[in-house]
Structures are given as C-alpha cells and as structure tokens.
Coordinates of C-alpha atoms in Angstrom, one line a residue:
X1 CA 51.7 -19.2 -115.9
X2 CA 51.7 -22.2 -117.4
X3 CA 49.3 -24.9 -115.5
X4 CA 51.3 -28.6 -115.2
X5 CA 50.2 -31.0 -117.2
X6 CA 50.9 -34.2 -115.6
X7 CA 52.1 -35.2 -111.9
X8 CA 55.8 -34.9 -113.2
X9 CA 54.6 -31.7 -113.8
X10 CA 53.1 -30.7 -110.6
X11 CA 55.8 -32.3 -109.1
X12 CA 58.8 -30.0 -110.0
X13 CA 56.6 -26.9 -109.4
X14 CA 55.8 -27.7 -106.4
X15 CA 59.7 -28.5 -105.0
X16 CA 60.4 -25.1 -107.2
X17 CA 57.9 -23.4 -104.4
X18 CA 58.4 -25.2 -101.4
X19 CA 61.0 -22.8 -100.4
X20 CA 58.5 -19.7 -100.5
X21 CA 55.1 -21.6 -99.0
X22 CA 53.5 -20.8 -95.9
X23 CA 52.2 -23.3 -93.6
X24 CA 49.1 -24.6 -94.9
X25 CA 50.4 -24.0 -98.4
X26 CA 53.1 -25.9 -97.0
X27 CA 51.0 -28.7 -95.5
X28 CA 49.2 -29.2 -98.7
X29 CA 52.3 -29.1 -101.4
X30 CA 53.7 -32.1 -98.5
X31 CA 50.9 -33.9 -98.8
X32 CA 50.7 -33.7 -102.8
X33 CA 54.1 -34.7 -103.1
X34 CA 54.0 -37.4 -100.8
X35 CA 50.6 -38.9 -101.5
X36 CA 49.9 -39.0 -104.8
X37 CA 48.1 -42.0 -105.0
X38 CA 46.0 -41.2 -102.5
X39 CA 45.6 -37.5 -103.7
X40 CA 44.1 -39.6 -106.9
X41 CA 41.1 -40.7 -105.0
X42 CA 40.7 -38.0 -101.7
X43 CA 38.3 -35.4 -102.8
X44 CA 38.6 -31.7 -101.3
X45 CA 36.7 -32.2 -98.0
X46 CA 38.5 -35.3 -97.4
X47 CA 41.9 -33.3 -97.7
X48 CA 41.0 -30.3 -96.0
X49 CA 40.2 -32.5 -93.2
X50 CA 43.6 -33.7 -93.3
X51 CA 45.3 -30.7 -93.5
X52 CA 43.4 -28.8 -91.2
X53 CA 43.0 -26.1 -93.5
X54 CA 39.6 -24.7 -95.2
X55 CA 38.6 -26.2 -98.7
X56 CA 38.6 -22.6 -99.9
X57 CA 42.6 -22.6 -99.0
X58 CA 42.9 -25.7 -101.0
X59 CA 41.3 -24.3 -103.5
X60 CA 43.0 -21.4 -103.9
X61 CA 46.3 -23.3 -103.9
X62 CA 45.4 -25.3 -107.1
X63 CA 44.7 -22.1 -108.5
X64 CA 48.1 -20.5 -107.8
X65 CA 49.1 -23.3 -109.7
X66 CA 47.5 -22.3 -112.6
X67 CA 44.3 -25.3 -112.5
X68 CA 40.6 -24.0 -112.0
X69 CA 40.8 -26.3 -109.1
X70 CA 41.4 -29.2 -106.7
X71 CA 39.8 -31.6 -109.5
X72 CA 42.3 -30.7 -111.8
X73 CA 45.1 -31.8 -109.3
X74 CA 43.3 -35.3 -108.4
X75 CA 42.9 -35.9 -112.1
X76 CA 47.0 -35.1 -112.7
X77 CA 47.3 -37.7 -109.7
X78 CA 44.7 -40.2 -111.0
X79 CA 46.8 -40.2 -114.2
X80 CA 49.8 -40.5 -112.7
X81 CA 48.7 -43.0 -110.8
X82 CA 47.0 -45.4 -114.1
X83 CA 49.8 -45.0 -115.9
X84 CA 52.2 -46.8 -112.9
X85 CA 49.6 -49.6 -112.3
X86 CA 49.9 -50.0 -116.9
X87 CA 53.9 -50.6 -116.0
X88 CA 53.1 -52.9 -113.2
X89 CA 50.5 -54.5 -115.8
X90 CA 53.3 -55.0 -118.5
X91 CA 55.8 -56.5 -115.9
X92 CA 53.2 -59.1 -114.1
X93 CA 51.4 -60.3 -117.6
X94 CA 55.1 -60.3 -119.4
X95 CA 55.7 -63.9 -118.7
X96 CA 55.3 -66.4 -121.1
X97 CA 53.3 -64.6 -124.0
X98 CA 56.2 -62.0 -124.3
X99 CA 60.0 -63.4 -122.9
X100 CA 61.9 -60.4 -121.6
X101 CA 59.0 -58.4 -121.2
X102 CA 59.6 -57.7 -117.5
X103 CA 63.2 -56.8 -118.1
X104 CA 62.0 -54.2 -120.9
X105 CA 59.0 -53.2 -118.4
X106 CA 61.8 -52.6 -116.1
X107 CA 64.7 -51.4 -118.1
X108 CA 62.2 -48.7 -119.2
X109 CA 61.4 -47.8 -115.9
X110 CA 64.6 -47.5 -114.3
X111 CA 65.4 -45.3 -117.3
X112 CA 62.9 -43.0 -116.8
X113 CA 63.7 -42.6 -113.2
X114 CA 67.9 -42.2 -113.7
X115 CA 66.6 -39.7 -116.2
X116 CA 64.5 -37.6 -114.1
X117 CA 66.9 -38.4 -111.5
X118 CA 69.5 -36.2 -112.7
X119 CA 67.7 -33.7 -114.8
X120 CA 66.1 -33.0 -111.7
X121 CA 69.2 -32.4 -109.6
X122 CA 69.5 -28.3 -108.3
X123 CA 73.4 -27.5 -108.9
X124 CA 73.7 -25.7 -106.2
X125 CA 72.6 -28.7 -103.4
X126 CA 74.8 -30.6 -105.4
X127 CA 78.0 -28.7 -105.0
X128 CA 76.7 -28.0 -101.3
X129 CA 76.9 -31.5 -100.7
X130 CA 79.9 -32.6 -102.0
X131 CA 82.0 -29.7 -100.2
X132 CA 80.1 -30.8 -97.4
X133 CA 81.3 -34.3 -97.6
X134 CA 84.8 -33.8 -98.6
X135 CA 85.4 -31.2 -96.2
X136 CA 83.9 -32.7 -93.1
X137 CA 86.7 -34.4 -90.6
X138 CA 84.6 -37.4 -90.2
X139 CA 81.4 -38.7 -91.6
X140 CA 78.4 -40.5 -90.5
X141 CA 76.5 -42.5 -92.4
X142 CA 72.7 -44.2 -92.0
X143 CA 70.3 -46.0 -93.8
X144 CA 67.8 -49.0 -92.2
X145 CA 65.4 -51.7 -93.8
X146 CA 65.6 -51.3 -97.6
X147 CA 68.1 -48.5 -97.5
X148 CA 70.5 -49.8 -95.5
X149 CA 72.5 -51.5 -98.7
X150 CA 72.6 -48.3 -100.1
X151 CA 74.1 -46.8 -96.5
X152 CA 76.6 -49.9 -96.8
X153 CA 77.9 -49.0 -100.3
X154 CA 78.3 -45.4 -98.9
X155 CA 80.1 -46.0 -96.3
X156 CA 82.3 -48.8 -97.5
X157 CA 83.2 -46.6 -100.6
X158 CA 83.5 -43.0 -98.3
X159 CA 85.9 -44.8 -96.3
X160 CA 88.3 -45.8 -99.1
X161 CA 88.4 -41.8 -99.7
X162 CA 88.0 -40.4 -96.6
X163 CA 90.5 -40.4 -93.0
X164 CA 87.2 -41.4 -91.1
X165 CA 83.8 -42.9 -91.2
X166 CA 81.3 -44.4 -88.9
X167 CA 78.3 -46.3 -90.0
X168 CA 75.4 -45.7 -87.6
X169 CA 72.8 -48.5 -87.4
X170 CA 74.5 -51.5 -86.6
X171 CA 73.6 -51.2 -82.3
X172 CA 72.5 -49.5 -80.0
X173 CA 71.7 -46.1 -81.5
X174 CA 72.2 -44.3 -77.7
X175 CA 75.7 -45.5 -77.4
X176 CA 76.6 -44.7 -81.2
X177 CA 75.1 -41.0 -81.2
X178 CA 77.4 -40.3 -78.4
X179 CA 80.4 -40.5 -81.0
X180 CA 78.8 -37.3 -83.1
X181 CA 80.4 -34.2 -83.0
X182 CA 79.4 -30.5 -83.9
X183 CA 81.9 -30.2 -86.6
X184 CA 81.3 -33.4 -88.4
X185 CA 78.6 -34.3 -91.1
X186 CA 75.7 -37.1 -91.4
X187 CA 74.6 -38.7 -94.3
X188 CA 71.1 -40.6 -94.1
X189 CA 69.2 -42.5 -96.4
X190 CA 65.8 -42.7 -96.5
X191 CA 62.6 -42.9 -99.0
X192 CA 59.3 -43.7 -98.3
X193 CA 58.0 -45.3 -95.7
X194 CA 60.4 -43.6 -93.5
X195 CA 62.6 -45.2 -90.9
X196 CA 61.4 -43.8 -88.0
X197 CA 65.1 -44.3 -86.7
X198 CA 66.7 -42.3 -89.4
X199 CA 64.5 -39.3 -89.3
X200 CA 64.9 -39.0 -85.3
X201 CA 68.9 -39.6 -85.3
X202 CA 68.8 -36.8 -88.3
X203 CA 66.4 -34.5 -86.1
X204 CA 68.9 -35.1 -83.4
X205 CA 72.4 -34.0 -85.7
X206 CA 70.7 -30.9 -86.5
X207 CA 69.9 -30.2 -82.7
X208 CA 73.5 -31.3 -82.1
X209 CA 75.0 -28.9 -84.7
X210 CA 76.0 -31.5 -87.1
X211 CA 75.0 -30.7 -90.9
X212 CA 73.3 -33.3 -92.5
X213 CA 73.1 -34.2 -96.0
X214 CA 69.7 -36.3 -97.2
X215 CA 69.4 -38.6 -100.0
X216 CA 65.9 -38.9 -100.1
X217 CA 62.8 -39.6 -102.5
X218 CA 61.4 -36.0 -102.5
X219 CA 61.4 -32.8 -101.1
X220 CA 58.2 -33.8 -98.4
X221 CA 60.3 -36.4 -97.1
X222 CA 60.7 -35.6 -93.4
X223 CA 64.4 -35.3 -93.3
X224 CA 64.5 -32.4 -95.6
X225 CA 63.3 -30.5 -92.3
X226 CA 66.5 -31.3 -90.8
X227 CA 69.1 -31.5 -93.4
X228 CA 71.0 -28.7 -95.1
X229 CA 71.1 -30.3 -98.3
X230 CA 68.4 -32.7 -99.8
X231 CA 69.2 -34.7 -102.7
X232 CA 66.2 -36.2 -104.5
X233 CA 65.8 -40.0 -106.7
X234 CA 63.0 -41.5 -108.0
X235 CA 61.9 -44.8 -106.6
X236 CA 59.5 -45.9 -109.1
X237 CA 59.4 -49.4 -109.7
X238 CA 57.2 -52.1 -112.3
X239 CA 55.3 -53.2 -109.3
X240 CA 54.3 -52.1 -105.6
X241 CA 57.9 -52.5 -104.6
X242 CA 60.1 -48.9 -105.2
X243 CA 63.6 -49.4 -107.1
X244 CA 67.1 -48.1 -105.5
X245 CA 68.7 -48.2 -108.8
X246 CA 68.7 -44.0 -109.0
X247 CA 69.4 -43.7 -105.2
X248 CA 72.4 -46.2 -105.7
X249 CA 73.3 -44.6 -108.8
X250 CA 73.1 -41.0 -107.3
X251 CA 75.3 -42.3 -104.3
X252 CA 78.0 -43.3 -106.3
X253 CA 77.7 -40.3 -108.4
X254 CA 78.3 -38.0 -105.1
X255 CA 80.7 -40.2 -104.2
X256 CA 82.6 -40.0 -107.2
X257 CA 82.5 -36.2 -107.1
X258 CA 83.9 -36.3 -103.5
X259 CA 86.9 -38.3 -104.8
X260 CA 87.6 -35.9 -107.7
X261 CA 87.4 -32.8 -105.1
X262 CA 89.7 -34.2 -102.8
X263 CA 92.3 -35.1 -105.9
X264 CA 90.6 -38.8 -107.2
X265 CA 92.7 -40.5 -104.1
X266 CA 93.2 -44.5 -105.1
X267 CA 91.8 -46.5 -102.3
X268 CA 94.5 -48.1 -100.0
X269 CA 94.6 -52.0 -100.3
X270 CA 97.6 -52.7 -98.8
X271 CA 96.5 -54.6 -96.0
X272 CA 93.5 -56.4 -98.0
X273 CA 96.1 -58.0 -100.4
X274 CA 98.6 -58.6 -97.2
X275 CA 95.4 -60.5 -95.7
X276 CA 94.8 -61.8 -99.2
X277 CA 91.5 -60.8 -99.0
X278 CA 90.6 -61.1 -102.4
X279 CA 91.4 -63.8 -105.4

C-alpha cells in the first residue's frame, strides 16, 4: 500500500476506512481528522493520553497506514498545517506592495476547496441524499452561528420546490421539535466548532426515527453519528476564519439535483408579484 503523502492524503484514506475501524482505531482516525493542527504539535504520549488508548495502538495505526510511525503522521500535519499559515501569509501582507493579492490569495483558495469539494463527493451519499430530500413529505432544516445563512438559503430555496418546510432555529427549540415526525427528514448544517444545538436536535431526529441528512466539514464531525447520509466541504479559508463558499456551493448543488428529480418545478411567485414584492 501506498503511504499518503500529504494531509489531503491521509485525509481521504482515513474517511475511505472509517467505515471498517474499531473503537480506538476509530477514536484516533476522529481525532486526526478533526485536529490536524494540533495533531502537528501533540507527540504520541500526549495523544494516547487523549485517546485513552496505548501508544503501541497508535502506533500500530500509523503503520496500517502505510508510515513507520506516529512521526510520520505529525509531520503530514505539520505540513499541512505551514502550508495554511503561507496562504494566510499571502492574504495579510497582500496589501499595498501587491493590489489584489488577497483576492488571488483567496480566489486560489476557494478553488482548491470547490475542487476537493466535489472530487471528494461518494456518489452513492449523493444520490442517497437527494432521494432523501425529494421524497420526504416535509423537511426540516437547521443551521446556527456561522451556518445559519447557509440553513436560510436552504430553506428558502427547498421551499420554492418543495409542499413543506420548517426552519428549526428561530425559537424555542422544545416547542419546534414537537412539530417532527417519524416519516419526515432533517437537514443540518454544521462545521467546526460545532453547534452544540444542532448536534443534539440531530441526535434527537435519529432517536425519533427521522433520517437526517448532514452537510458537514468531515467525516469526524459529530453529526455523522446520527445522520444517514454525510456530505463533506472544505472550509479552508486565507486566514483563521473557515470559508462557506463550498458548503453554499454544495447546497445549492443538492438543491438543484432535488429540483431536477422532482421534474425542475419553477418556483411559484404569484403572490410575491401580487404583493409586489420585488422591483
């Protein structure tokens, strides 16, 4: 087997394996996946700590991998990591020795994630989650903080294709989780750090037998372990702050799909333009 040879790398083999890992093995793919920059700079005891599994398991792990060891797997990160902060470098000293520089910094960026984006994407979650969506007799919808304009563009647009969906978020969640039922589907935003609210209220669908469909940063994010289908973007941005732009992009790319399943229905503006809602 070929051993990765960058984060990227280590990255897609670990979501390719997730399936198949035990528990620690699980623990420790989590971690790598959701912590890579402070998988960089955490040496072996320091992780098995963590984990609560022996160093000789994490070692073992890097080597099903194909790498001699857990080194190997902090250097991938440690890369991974330098090679972010160079972005954020190009975007904050752009300024005034190079106009545009940010907007190249970040056109490259956003690039690279649409691009990994959507190479990325497993078919088969894909078609899962649109029959999912188009089939479901009404849908929920949730994202907070920095998701939740992504949850607003869902919903808004879902509803101009759709006989019925509710937007969870917007008070008190008690009284709006009474509204879900068995046969319906919720769709919840989230990437990291993790609205607390939106992994519970997905924990809580799957207890009430709704399916829920997760469009998420990667496959350790915690509502993978409730959703039937997970689909992944990548949130790197040119500084500290992540971008939406593949989230958003991915959204309306599902959402698109939806429309074309259920026969590419025109949304229904009648009594928008009666109101004279728009110019």
């Amino acid at each position: 087997m070929k051993a990765p040879g960058s984060y990227q790398e280590l990255a897609e083999l670990l979501r390719s394996r997730l399936p198949k890992l035990v528990s620690g093995q699980l623990r420790i793919a989590h971690l790598l996946l959701a912590d890579p920059e402070g998988t960089a700079y955490r040496g072996i005891t320091e992780a098995a700590r963590l984990l609560e599994v022996r160093e000789s398991s994490v070692t073992r792990f890097a080597n099903s991998l194909g790498l001699p060891g857990y080194p190997d797997i902090m250097e991938l990160c440690r890369a991974w990591v330098a090679e972010q902060a160079q972005v954020a470098r190009r975007a904050e000293h752009a300024g005034e020795a190079e106009p545009g520089g940010l907007l190249s910094a970040t056109l490259e960026q956003e690039q690279t994630n649409l691009a990994r984006t959507f190479g990325h994407l497993e078919r088969a979650s894909w078609l899962r989650a649109v029959e999912l969506v188009a089939r479901a007799p009404r849908v929920h919808v949730m994202g907070l903080r920095e998701c939740r304009p992504v949850a607003d563009l869902a919903a808004q647009r879902l509803g101009e294709i759709l006989p019925a969906v509710h937007q969870l978020g917007g008070g008190s969640l008690p009284d709006e989780l009474k509204e879900l039922r068995e046969d319906e589907l919720l769709v919840v935003f989230s990437v990291r750090r993790y609205a607390a609210d939106t992994v519970r209220v997905a924990g809580y669908a799957k207890e009430t037998g709704l399916p829920v469909v997760a469009l998420t940063d990667n496959a350790a994010s915690p509502l993978v372990e409730f959703a039937e289908v997970g689909l992944f973007a990548e949130t790197s941005g040119v500084s500290h702050r992540r971008s939406l732009t593949a989230l958003t992009a991915l959204t309306q790319a599902l959402i698109t799909e939806v429309a074309i399943e259920l026969g590419d229905p025109k949304p229904d503006h009648r009594l928008l333009d009666t109101l004279h809602f728009y110019y």
